[in-house]
Structures are given as structure tokens and as C-alpha cells.
mmCIF file of C-alpha atoms in Angstrom:
data_model
loop_
_atom_site.group_PDB
_atom_site.id
_atom_site.type_symbol
_atom_site.label_atom_id
_atom_site.label_comp_id
_atom_site.label_asym_id
_atom_site.label_seq_id
_atom_site.Cartn_x
_atom_site.Cartn_y
_atom_site.Cartn_z
ATOM 1 C CA UNK A 1 20.779 38.159 -67.064
ATOM 2 C CA UNK A 2 21.123 41.796 -68.258
ATOM 3 C CA UNK A 3 18.180 41.494 -70.503
ATOM 4 C CA UNK A 4 16.026 40.138 -67.760
ATOM 5 C CA UNK A 5 17.091 43.023 -65.301
ATOM 6 C CA UNK A 6 16.177 45.587 -68.232
ATOM 7 C CA UNK A 7 12.762 44.127 -68.502
ATOM 8 C CA UNK A 8 12.019 44.466 -64.940
ATOM 9 C CA UNK A 9 13.254 47.920 -64.659
ATOM 10 C CA UNK A 10 11.164 48.925 -67.905
ATOM 11 C CA UNK A 11 7.982 47.604 -66.207
ATOM 12 C CA UNK A 12 8.632 49.799 -63.048
ATOM 13 C CA UNK A 13 7.538 53.146 -64.435
ATOM 14 C CA UNK A 14 4.466 51.679 -66.016
ATOM 15 C CA UNK A 15 3.409 50.222 -62.591
ATOM 16 C CA UNK A 16 4.270 53.560 -60.963
ATOM 17 C CA UNK A 17 2.039 55.496 -63.494
ATOM 18 C CA UNK A 18 -0.856 53.077 -62.884
ATOM 19 C CA UNK A 19 -0.498 53.495 -59.156
ATOM 20 C CA UNK A 20 -0.109 57.391 -59.333
ATOM 21 C CA UNK A 21 -3.230 57.534 -61.612
ATOM 22 C CA UNK A 22 -5.179 55.641 -58.780
ATOM 23 C CA UNK A 23 -3.909 57.678 -56.197
ATOM 24 C CA UNK A 24 -4.846 60.985 -57.871
ATOM 25 C CA UNK A 25 -8.526 60.070 -57.635
ATOM 26 C CA UNK A 26 -8.415 60.003 -53.822
ATOM 27 C CA UNK A 27 -9.276 63.088 -51.734
ATOM 28 C CA UNK A 28 -6.143 65.375 -50.949
ATOM 29 C CA UNK A 29 -4.411 64.327 -47.795
ATOM 30 C CA UNK A 30 -5.942 61.045 -47.627
ATOM 31 C CA UNK A 31 -3.977 57.940 -47.153
ATOM 32 C CA UNK A 32 -3.175 56.036 -50.239
ATOM 33 C CA UNK A 33 -4.904 52.813 -50.927
ATOM 34 C CA UNK A 34 -2.618 49.821 -50.286
ATOM 35 C CA UNK A 35 -3.665 46.515 -51.998
ATOM 36 C CA UNK A 36 -3.413 43.529 -49.864
ATOM 37 C CA UNK A 37 -1.111 40.789 -50.902
ATOM 38 C CA UNK A 38 -2.824 37.380 -50.390
ATOM 39 C CA UNK A 39 -1.071 35.098 -48.114
ATOM 40 C CA UNK A 40 0.419 31.983 -50.020
ATOM 41 C CA UNK A 41 -1.965 28.946 -49.644
ATOM 42 C CA UNK A 42 -0.700 25.645 -48.400
ATOM 43 C CA UNK A 43 -1.006 24.303 -51.884
ATOM 44 C CA UNK A 44 0.972 27.287 -53.410
ATOM 45 C CA UNK A 45 3.835 26.677 -50.651
ATOM 46 C CA UNK A 46 3.803 22.892 -51.423
ATOM 47 C CA UNK A 47 4.256 23.698 -55.173
ATOM 48 C CA UNK A 48 7.216 25.901 -54.422
ATOM 49 C CA UNK A 49 8.718 23.411 -52.415
ATOM 50 C CA UNK A 50 8.247 20.796 -55.008
ATOM 51 C CA UNK A 51 9.881 23.097 -57.724
ATOM 52 C CA UNK A 52 12.778 23.854 -55.475
ATOM 53 C CA UNK A 53 13.208 20.062 -54.903
ATOM 54 C CA UNK A 54 13.137 19.394 -58.611
ATOM 55 C CA UNK A 55 15.756 22.103 -59.137
ATOM 56 C CA UNK A 56 17.768 20.498 -56.577
ATOM 57 C CA UNK A 57 17.504 17.205 -58.337
ATOM 58 C CA UNK A 58 18.544 18.757 -61.595
ATOM 59 C CA UNK A 59 21.634 20.393 -59.887
ATOM 60 C CA UNK A 60 22.629 17.082 -58.343
ATOM 61 C CA UNK A 61 21.973 15.147 -61.556
ATOM 62 C CA UNK A 62 24.328 17.328 -63.537
ATOM 63 C CA UNK A 63 27.101 17.229 -60.769
ATOM 64 C CA UNK A 64 26.847 13.384 -60.784
ATOM 65 C CA UNK A 65 26.535 12.704 -64.560
ATOM 66 C CA UNK A 66 28.604 15.417 -66.268
ATOM 67 C CA UNK A 67 32.255 13.851 -65.180
ATOM 68 C CA UNK A 68 31.113 10.838 -67.384
ATOM 69 C CA UNK A 69 30.632 13.025 -70.290
ATOM 70 C CA UNK A 70 33.535 13.968 -72.557
ATOM 71 C CA UNK A 71 34.367 16.027 -75.671
ATOM 72 C CA UNK A 72 35.799 14.276 -78.553
ATOM 73 C CA UNK A 73 37.733 16.442 -81.140
ATOM 74 C CA UNK A 74 39.211 15.701 -84.540
ATOM 75 C CA UNK A 75 40.849 17.693 -87.200
ATOM 76 C CA UNK A 76 37.518 18.017 -88.703
ATOM 77 C CA UNK A 77 34.881 18.498 -86.001
ATOM 78 C CA UNK A 78 34.016 17.813 -82.408
ATOM 79 C CA UNK A 79 31.314 15.794 -80.597
ATOM 80 C CA UNK A 80 30.634 14.327 -77.275
ATOM 81 C CA UNK A 81 31.140 10.748 -75.581
ATOM 82 C CA UNK A 82 30.300 8.770 -72.513
ATOM 83 C CA UNK A 83 32.779 7.118 -70.384
ATOM 84 C CA UNK A 84 31.662 3.393 -70.599
ATOM 85 C CA UNK A 85 33.799 1.887 -67.954
ATOM 86 C CA UNK A 86 36.798 2.895 -65.716
ATOM 87 C CA UNK A 87 39.076 1.031 -68.106
ATOM 88 C CA UNK A 88 38.916 3.949 -70.568
ATOM 89 C CA UNK A 89 36.497 2.880 -73.219
ATOM 90 C CA UNK A 90 34.191 5.690 -74.283
ATOM 91 C CA UNK A 91 31.168 5.124 -76.433
ATOM 92 C CA UNK A 92 29.935 7.814 -78.969
ATOM 93 C CA UNK A 93 28.221 7.968 -82.312
ATOM 94 C CA UNK A 94 30.068 6.724 -85.362
ATOM 95 C CA UNK A 95 29.467 9.824 -87.248
ATOM 96 C CA UNK A 96 31.356 11.521 -84.428
ATOM 97 C CA UNK A 97 34.185 9.082 -85.041
ATOM 98 C CA UNK A 98 33.843 9.688 -88.842
ATOM 99 C CA UNK A 99 36.170 7.014 -90.126
ATOM 100 C CA UNK A 100 39.171 8.345 -88.191
ATOM 101 C CA UNK A 101 41.447 6.268 -86.030
ATOM 102 C CA UNK A 102 42.787 9.047 -83.503
ATOM 103 C CA UNK A 103 41.126 11.698 -81.466
ATOM 104 C CA UNK A 104 41.703 14.249 -78.665
ATOM 105 C CA UNK A 105 39.343 13.472 -75.666
ATOM 106 C CA UNK A 106 38.931 16.092 -72.963
ATOM 107 C CA UNK A 107 37.344 15.244 -69.744
ATOM 108 C CA UNK A 108 34.885 17.327 -67.799
ATOM 109 C CA UNK A 109 37.814 18.510 -65.678
ATOM 110 C CA UNK A 110 39.691 19.825 -68.685
ATOM 111 C CA UNK A 111 42.252 17.121 -68.969
ATOM 112 C CA UNK A 112 43.063 15.939 -72.325
ATOM 113 C CA UNK A 113 44.200 12.488 -73.563
ATOM 114 C CA UNK A 114 44.843 10.919 -77.054
ATOM 115 C CA UNK A 115 42.082 8.546 -78.051
ATOM 116 C CA UNK A 116 42.150 5.660 -80.467
ATOM 117 C CA UNK A 117 39.296 4.025 -82.359
ATOM 118 C CA UNK A 118 38.530 0.412 -80.746
ATOM 119 C CA UNK A 119 35.901 -0.228 -83.416
ATOM 120 C CA UNK A 120 32.656 0.997 -84.850
ATOM 121 C CA UNK A 121 29.176 -0.523 -85.879
ATOM 122 C CA UNK A 122 27.784 1.938 -88.738
ATOM 123 C CA UNK A 123 24.386 0.150 -88.699
ATOM 124 C CA UNK A 124 23.696 1.542 -85.228
ATOM 125 C CA UNK A 125 25.807 4.758 -85.675
ATOM 126 C CA UNK A 126 27.868 3.738 -82.656
ATOM 127 C CA UNK A 127 31.624 3.498 -82.059
ATOM 128 C CA UNK A 128 34.087 2.952 -79.169
ATOM 129 C CA UNK A 129 37.081 5.025 -78.428
ATOM 130 C CA UNK A 130 39.748 4.229 -75.824
ATOM 131 C CA UNK A 131 42.050 6.495 -73.792
ATOM 132 C CA UNK A 132 44.664 5.573 -71.158
ATOM 133 C CA UNK A 133 43.641 7.389 -68.031
ATOM 134 C CA UNK A 134 42.996 6.542 -64.263
ATOM 135 C CA UNK A 135 40.170 7.855 -62.014
ATOM 136 C CA UNK A 136 37.634 8.026 -64.605
ATOM 137 C CA UNK A 137 33.921 8.457 -63.751
ATOM 138 C CA UNK A 138 32.006 5.718 -65.586
ATOM 139 C CA UNK A 139 28.273 6.349 -66.419
ATOM 140 C CA UNK A 140 25.535 4.121 -65.186
ATOM 141 C CA UNK A 141 23.161 2.870 -67.929
ATOM 142 C CA UNK A 142 19.453 2.458 -67.535
ATOM 143 C CA UNK A 143 17.074 -0.074 -68.912
ATOM 144 C CA UNK A 144 15.555 2.038 -71.751
ATOM 145 C CA UNK A 145 12.646 -0.497 -72.360
ATOM 146 C CA UNK A 146 11.135 0.960 -69.174
ATOM 147 C CA UNK A 147 10.853 4.703 -70.464
ATOM 148 C CA UNK A 148 7.592 6.390 -70.701
ATOM 149 C CA UNK A 149 6.316 9.331 -72.548
ATOM 150 C CA UNK A 150 6.542 12.255 -70.153
ATOM 151 C CA UNK A 151 9.554 11.008 -68.387
ATOM 152 C CA UNK A 152 11.887 13.950 -67.405
ATOM 153 C CA UNK A 153 15.377 13.827 -69.138
ATOM 154 C CA UNK A 154 18.473 16.043 -69.308
ATOM 155 C CA UNK A 155 20.885 16.008 -72.226
ATOM 156 C CA UNK A 156 24.550 16.574 -71.392
ATOM 157 C CA UNK A 157 27.242 17.122 -74.139
ATOM 158 C CA UNK A 158 29.285 19.826 -75.847
ATOM 159 C CA UNK A 159 26.870 21.610 -78.384
ATOM 160 C CA UNK A 160 28.857 23.950 -80.571
ATOM 161 C CA UNK A 161 31.914 23.438 -78.446
ATOM 162 C CA UNK A 162 30.274 24.580 -75.299
ATOM 163 C CA UNK A 163 31.679 22.038 -73.037
ATOM 164 C CA UNK A 164 29.418 20.314 -70.477
ATOM 165 C CA UNK A 165 26.406 22.079 -71.345
ATOM 166 C CA UNK A 166 22.842 20.542 -70.010
ATOM 167 C CA UNK A 167 19.505 20.974 -71.658
ATOM 168 C CA UNK A 168 16.448 19.497 -70.413
ATOM 169 C CA UNK A 169 13.055 18.213 -71.716
ATOM 170 C CA UNK A 170 10.790 14.905 -71.605
ATOM 171 C CA UNK A 171 10.568 11.765 -73.596
ATOM 172 C CA UNK A 172 8.274 12.692 -76.344
ATOM 173 C CA UNK A 173 7.953 9.345 -77.905
ATOM 174 C CA UNK A 174 9.530 5.847 -77.997
ATOM 175 C CA UNK A 175 9.994 3.359 -80.727
ATOM 176 C CA UNK A 176 10.617 5.759 -83.495
ATOM 177 C CA UNK A 177 12.329 4.789 -86.702
ATOM 178 C CA UNK A 178 14.364 7.709 -88.075
ATOM 179 C CA UNK A 179 16.927 7.935 -90.977
ATOM 180 C CA UNK A 180 19.994 9.780 -90.820
ATOM 181 C CA UNK A 181 21.308 12.091 -93.760
ATOM 182 C CA UNK A 182 23.963 9.436 -94.542
ATOM 183 C CA UNK A 183 21.285 6.766 -95.171
ATOM 184 C CA UNK A 184 21.486 4.885 -91.901
ATOM 185 C CA UNK A 185 18.372 3.751 -90.541
ATOM 186 C CA UNK A 186 18.082 3.676 -86.688
ATOM 187 C CA UNK A 187 15.178 1.745 -85.197
ATOM 188 C CA UNK A 188 13.355 2.028 -81.772
ATOM 189 C CA UNK A 189 14.763 5.553 -81.093
ATOM 190 C CA UNK A 190 13.936 7.972 -78.262
ATOM 191 C CA UNK A 191 12.197 11.191 -79.276
ATOM 192 C CA UNK A 192 12.857 14.065 -76.811
ATOM 193 C CA UNK A 193 12.083 17.716 -76.519
ATOM 194 C CA UNK A 194 15.593 18.213 -74.918
ATOM 195 C CA UNK A 195 17.385 20.532 -77.392
ATOM 196 C CA UNK A 196 20.041 18.415 -79.404
ATOM 197 C CA UNK A 197 22.435 20.707 -81.245
ATOM 198 C CA UNK A 198 25.459 20.022 -83.300
ATOM 199 C CA UNK A 199 28.247 18.770 -80.663
ATOM 200 C CA UNK A 200 25.710 17.086 -78.615
ATOM 201 C CA UNK A 201 26.024 13.837 -80.723
ATOM 202 C CA UNK A 202 27.328 10.891 -78.485
ATOM 203 C CA UNK A 203 26.557 12.601 -75.332
ATOM 204 C CA UNK A 204 24.345 11.554 -72.488
ATOM 205 C CA UNK A 205 20.564 11.510 -72.273
ATOM 206 C CA UNK A 206 19.933 10.826 -68.553
ATOM 207 C CA UNK A 207 16.802 10.349 -66.254
ATOM 208 C CA UNK A 208 16.376 11.989 -62.892
ATOM 209 C CA UNK A 209 18.133 9.123 -61.352
ATOM 210 C CA UNK A 210 21.263 9.806 -63.147
ATOM 211 C CA UNK A 211 21.261 6.978 -65.484
ATOM 212 C CA UNK A 212 21.906 7.298 -69.144
ATOM 213 C CA UNK A 213 18.715 6.294 -71.192
ATOM 214 C CA UNK A 214 20.069 7.064 -74.565
ATOM 215 C CA UNK A 215 22.727 8.768 -76.735
ATOM 216 C CA UNK A 216 21.639 11.961 -78.428
ATOM 217 C CA UNK A 217 22.152 11.451 -82.090
ATOM 218 C CA UNK A 218 20.308 13.765 -84.392
ATOM 219 C CA UNK A 219 17.561 16.508 -84.704
ATOM 220 C CA UNK A 220 14.574 16.880 -86.948
ATOM 221 C CA UNK A 221 14.760 19.210 -89.763
ATOM 222 C CA UNK A 222 11.936 21.355 -90.938
ATOM 223 C CA UNK A 223 11.475 21.958 -94.634
ATOM 224 C CA UNK A 224 9.333 24.717 -93.994
ATOM 225 C CA UNK A 225 12.227 26.571 -92.206
ATOM 226 C CA UNK A 226 14.581 25.894 -95.122
ATOM 227 C CA UNK A 227 15.654 22.553 -93.563
ATOM 228 C CA UNK A 228 16.909 24.264 -90.397
ATOM 229 C CA UNK A 229 16.605 22.442 -87.105
ATOM 230 C CA UNK A 230 13.073 21.795 -86.003
ATOM 231 C CA UNK A 231 13.033 22.942 -82.256
ATOM 232 C CA UNK A 232 12.147 20.330 -79.649
ATOM 233 C CA UNK A 233 12.372 17.380 -81.804
ATOM 234 C CA UNK A 234 15.593 15.317 -81.119
ATOM 235 C CA UNK A 235 16.294 11.582 -81.325
ATOM 236 C CA UNK A 236 18.538 9.401 -79.054
ATOM 237 C CA UNK A 237 19.769 5.660 -79.567
ATOM 238 C CA UNK A 238 18.327 3.890 -76.446
ATOM 239 C CA UNK A 239 20.771 2.687 -73.790
ATOM 240 C CA UNK A 240 19.819 -0.999 -74.110
ATOM 241 C CA UNK A 241 21.200 -0.723 -77.992
ATOM 242 C CA UNK A 242 24.137 1.318 -76.617
ATOM 243 C CA UNK A 243 25.196 -1.284 -73.883
ATOM 244 C CA UNK A 244 24.789 -4.110 -76.296
ATOM 245 C CA UNK A 245 26.858 -2.982 -79.309
ATOM 246 C CA UNK A 246 29.380 -1.186 -77.152
ATOM 247 C CA UNK A 247 29.643 -4.149 -74.886
ATOM 248 C CA UNK A 248 30.310 -6.355 -77.924
ATOM 249 C CA UNK A 249 33.050 -4.105 -79.151
ATOM 250 C CA UNK A 250 34.810 -3.816 -75.806
ATOM 251 C CA UNK A 251 34.634 -7.743 -75.223
ATOM 252 C CA UNK A 252 35.267 -8.969 -78.763
ATOM 253 C CA UNK A 253 36.876 -6.123 -80.377
ATOM 254 C CA UNK A 254 33.855 -6.012 -82.714
ATOM 255 C CA UNK A 255 30.148 -6.642 -83.185
ATOM 256 C CA UNK A 256 29.342 -10.372 -83.252
ATOM 257 C CA UNK A 257 25.629 -10.019 -82.973
ATOM 258 C CA UNK A 258 23.929 -7.147 -84.380
ATOM 259 C CA UNK A 259 20.230 -8.168 -84.001
ATOM 260 C CA UNK A 260 19.701 -6.272 -87.186
ATOM 261 C CA UNK A 261 17.973 -7.883 -90.298
ATOM 262 C CA UNK A 262 19.324 -7.614 -93.703
ATOM 263 C CA UNK A 263 18.559 -9.396 -96.950
ATOM 264 C CA UNK A 264 22.068 -9.951 -98.338
ATOM 265 C CA UNK A 265 22.068 -7.855 -101.481
ATOM 266 C CA UNK A 266 23.633 -4.643 -102.734
ATOM 267 C CA UNK A 267 20.937 -2.348 -104.434
ATOM 268 C CA UNK A 268 20.551 0.706 -106.557
ATOM 269 C CA UNK A 269 17.590 3.004 -107.062
ATOM 270 C CA UNK A 270 15.208 2.723 -109.932
ATOM 271 C CA UNK A 271 13.212 5.656 -111.234
ATOM 272 C CA UNK A 272 10.229 5.708 -113.622
ATOM 273 C CA UNK A 273 9.968 8.118 -116.812
ATOM 274 C CA UNK A 274 9.062 11.021 -114.536
ATOM 275 C CA UNK A 275 12.083 10.315 -112.381
ATOM 276 C CA UNK A 276 10.109 9.211 -109.363
ATOM 277 C CA UNK A 277 11.491 6.305 -107.371
ATOM 278 C CA UNK A 278 9.960 3.113 -108.664
ATOM 279 C CA UNK A 279 11.689 0.226 -106.729
ATOM 280 C CA UNK A 280 15.087 -1.054 -105.765
ATOM 281 C CA UNK A 281 17.421 -2.783 -108.293
ATOM 282 C CA UNK A 282 19.615 -5.830 -107.078
ATOM 283 C CA UNK A 283 23.065 -5.405 -108.403
ATOM 284 C CA UNK A 284 24.925 -7.831 -106.297
ATOM 285 C CA UNK A 285 24.036 -10.846 -104.117
ATOM 286 C CA UNK A 286 26.222 -11.461 -101.037
ATOM 287 C CA UNK A 287 24.316 -14.156 -99.244
ATOM 288 C CA UNK A 288 24.003 -17.684 -100.694
ATOM 289 C CA UNK A 289 20.464 -18.115 -99.157
ATOM 290 C CA UNK A 290 19.325 -15.254 -101.340
ATOM 291 C CA UNK A 291 20.190 -16.938 -104.688
ATOM 292 C CA UNK A 292 18.783 -20.238 -103.405
ATOM 293 C CA UNK A 293 15.586 -18.465 -102.630
ATOM 294 C CA UNK A 294 15.421 -17.384 -106.513
ATOM 295 C CA UNK A 295 16.275 -13.620 -106.303
ATOM 296 C CA UNK A 296 18.664 -12.622 -108.840
ATOM 297 C CA UNK A 297 20.794 -9.806 -110.102
ATOM 298 C CA UNK A 298 18.810 -7.214 -112.087
ATOM 299 C CA UNK A 299 15.626 -8.187 -110.216
ATOM 300 C CA UNK A 300 13.692 -5.078 -108.948
ATOM 301 C CA UNK A 301 12.319 -5.433 -105.363
ATOM 302 C CA UNK A 302 8.905 -3.371 -105.110
ATOM 303 C CA UNK A 303 7.734 -4.439 -101.683
ATOM 304 C CA UNK A 304 8.756 -6.624 -98.527
ATOM 305 C CA UNK A 305 5.724 -8.216 -96.583
ATOM 306 C CA UNK A 306 3.400 -6.066 -98.417
ATOM 307 C CA UNK A 307 5.076 -2.709 -97.514
ATOM 308 C CA UNK A 308 5.899 -0.784 -100.659
ATOM 309 C CA UNK A 309 9.693 -0.174 -101.279
ATOM 310 C CA UNK A 310 9.780 2.396 -103.953
ATOM 311 C CA UNK A 311 13.225 3.792 -102.793
ATOM 312 C CA UNK A 312 16.396 2.267 -101.138
ATOM 313 C CA UNK A 313 15.568 4.191 -98.141
ATOM 314 C CA UNK A 314 12.066 2.737 -97.902
ATOM 315 C CA UNK A 315 13.607 -0.758 -98.066
ATOM 316 C CA UNK A 316 16.249 0.130 -95.455
ATOM 317 C CA UNK A 317 13.494 1.429 -93.152
ATOM 318 C CA UNK A 318 11.399 -1.754 -93.600
ATOM 319 C CA UNK A 319 14.386 -3.908 -92.723
ATOM 320 C CA UNK A 320 15.072 -1.840 -89.554
ATOM 321 C CA UNK A 321 11.650 -3.079 -88.064
ATOM 322 C CA UNK A 322 12.197 -6.834 -88.948
ATOM 323 C CA UNK A 323 14.384 -9.343 -87.241
ATOM 324 C CA UNK A 324 17.095 -11.797 -88.306
ATOM 325 C CA UNK A 325 15.755 -15.222 -88.989
ATOM 326 C CA UNK A 326 12.412 -13.747 -89.936
ATOM 327 C CA UNK A 327 10.769 -15.146 -93.215
ATOM 328 C CA UNK A 328 9.618 -12.297 -95.433
ATOM 329 C CA UNK A 329 7.871 -12.181 -98.741
ATOM 330 C CA UNK A 330 9.387 -9.970 -101.530
ATOM 331 C CA UNK A 331 7.516 -8.487 -104.431
ATOM 332 C CA UNK A 332 9.875 -8.627 -107.324
ATOM 333 C CA UNK A 333 9.671 -7.549 -110.986
ATOM 334 C CA UNK A 334 12.126 -9.513 -113.112
ATOM 335 C CA UNK A 335 14.115 -7.984 -116.216
ATOM 336 C CA UNK A 336 11.448 -9.033 -118.705
ATOM 337 C CA UNK A 337 8.762 -7.441 -116.558
ATOM 338 C CA UNK A 338 7.343 -10.528 -115.172
ATOM 339 C CA UNK A 339 6.099 -9.899 -111.536
ATOM 340 C CA UNK A 340 6.747 -12.502 -108.954
ATOM 341 C CA UNK A 341 6.944 -13.215 -105.208
ATOM 342 C CA UNK A 342 9.850 -14.753 -103.498
ATOM 343 C CA UNK A 343 10.058 -16.005 -99.876
ATOM 344 C CA UNK A 344 13.417 -15.311 -98.034
ATOM 345 C CA UNK A 345 14.760 -15.787 -94.414
ATOM 346 C CA UNK A 346 16.413 -12.643 -93.435
ATOM 347 C CA UNK A 347 20.118 -12.746 -92.349
ATOM 348 C CA UNK A 348 21.883 -10.727 -89.653
ATOM 349 C CA UNK A 349 23.467 -7.463 -90.433
ATOM 350 C CA UNK A 350 27.129 -8.021 -90.296
ATOM 351 C CA UNK A 351 29.717 -5.422 -88.933
ATOM 352 C CA UNK A 352 30.863 -2.936 -91.237
ATOM 353 C CA UNK A 353 27.535 -2.710 -93.106
ATOM 354 C CA UNK A 354 24.878 0.002 -92.703
#
């Protein structure tokens, strides 16, 4: 506020000098000329009212949703979470839980509770933590499939430890596939212009109706800025995925149906003589159907359904957009250099596999 006030004050002398210069050209003793300020038109008045109404929506939205957003602290870091139900289950990102079993959970009113891990699902970067507390304000989750580009959203979380902070933006895109630094690929995510900073992870991305449409998870990095955060490009896991995965963990204690495809192999990166990625080496087969289809250890997968897979990440990204039970064709180079094609029915990604 001090900076804004200073700017306004600095502008006054310039304005005064301009008016004084105009006044000096008038005859001595004559009345100064006074500029007529136009009366606001009906359209301008309507616009002001619309902006005030939108501002009121923002204020009410924050008041409604912020009690459902918590801060999750560990011995290493902190992040955010959403109260999933009044029984004390809290959904957050798996990278916020970070392999730990116990946490300190701080509600928006400042009360703290010990939290314990219920379970996680690394494949979708989600985890559920439980606290024993009463009077909790559970969030309401929207149907994220109805989101449209241009929808206004607010991100509520604890960026850099500033508890219960809010930023706003729009839905910039839907259906993105993004990869996290740890190699986890997230399909069908929401891209938003609402600033996503460290500590926002696991928090709430909400629409103007106060419903959670996604969980802010990561921000894009700009190589031209020294791999620092690119402003206005953040990504959130859609609420339909959140309610499905967290709901299974709450109900069964684990994920029983991931709806994510996988081949059933452990792989390593292959490079060519120039050190460039050149395919994905099969080092272990974990699903019997894969062996039955003809894929063997030491085979190199070079494409799936015609999509080149020079790197492990390329293969992971391709699988993220396929479905369990789908039949795919793998281009394979055998150890003796023979190139062949193998058809495989994809399995379902089990819990604990990313």
C-alpha cells in the first residue's frame, strides 16, 4: 500500500505543473479554466456494479472454502491439503507426504493436530492423511469434466508458508499431460494462470461456486529463465481423479482400481553412440501376459502404437493417455538386432507403482 500511495503522490506535482502552465496563458485576473468531468454513462455504472459483484463473489468464495484447506508440515517441508470429509480424512499430493507416516496438520483457525498417513497412490501423485478432530469443514468437489477454458478459478493454499493465501486466474487449458521432476506422468490435468508456488501443492483450486475443481500440483519451469518458475503456467489434478482415488483410499485403505494403463515391465534407458536416448530396455517382466505376448527381457521398445518412445519418459507419457484393457502394438528391437512388432493388452497400474 505504501508503494501505491507514493506513486499517487509523485503524480500530483506533475499534474499541478501541467495545470499551472495552462493557467499562465490566460489573461491576468480571469477565472481559471475548469475541465468538465463527464458523467458516468449507464454502461460504465453497470460495469462498476459488475466488478463489485465479482469482488463480493471472491470474498464470499474465500470465506466459504478457506476453512476446508489445511497446512501440512513435516520435518522436511510443508504443503497444503483439503479436508475430504468430516471424519478427518485429508487429501493432498503424494509429494507433500513424501514417504512419511506422520505430520502436523494446521487448520485455517490455527488449531494443530497430529496426522497419520492412510495411504498414497504415486501414479496420480495423491495421498490421504487422517486427523482426529471434530467440527471440520469438508470441501465440496465439482465435476471437473465440465470445466471450460476461461472459467475463473481461485487457488487457496499455503505458498512459502503463508497460511491460507489466495490467488486467482482462469482455466487456461484442460486435458494436458505433464511430467513431474520425479518421473511421474499426470494425464488430463488442468492448466491454470492462477499462480502456483511452493507450498500450494495439495491445496484447492476452486470455481466461483465454491467447489473444488482440482488440486494445484506443480508449475511449469522456463529453461530460458534458468529453469525458474514460468509465471502464469500452473497445473492441477482434476477433481474427478481426486475424488476417485482418495475415495478408494478412504473406503478400502488402498487404490483397487487405478484406471491407469501399464505394460507390466521394469525398464531402463538405452542411448546411442552420441549419448542420445534410443529406446527403452526391458530388464524385468512383472506380468505373465507380457511374456505370453512374446516380449522378453533385453528387448528394446522403440514405439507404442506408432508413437516413438526413445526415452523412458516418452513411454510413460504415452501410457498415461491409454487405458487398461486396450490392445497396443509395440515396436521392438531384439538383442540380435532383429526388429519385430508385438501386440499386448495393457494391464492396470497397481498401487505403489508410478
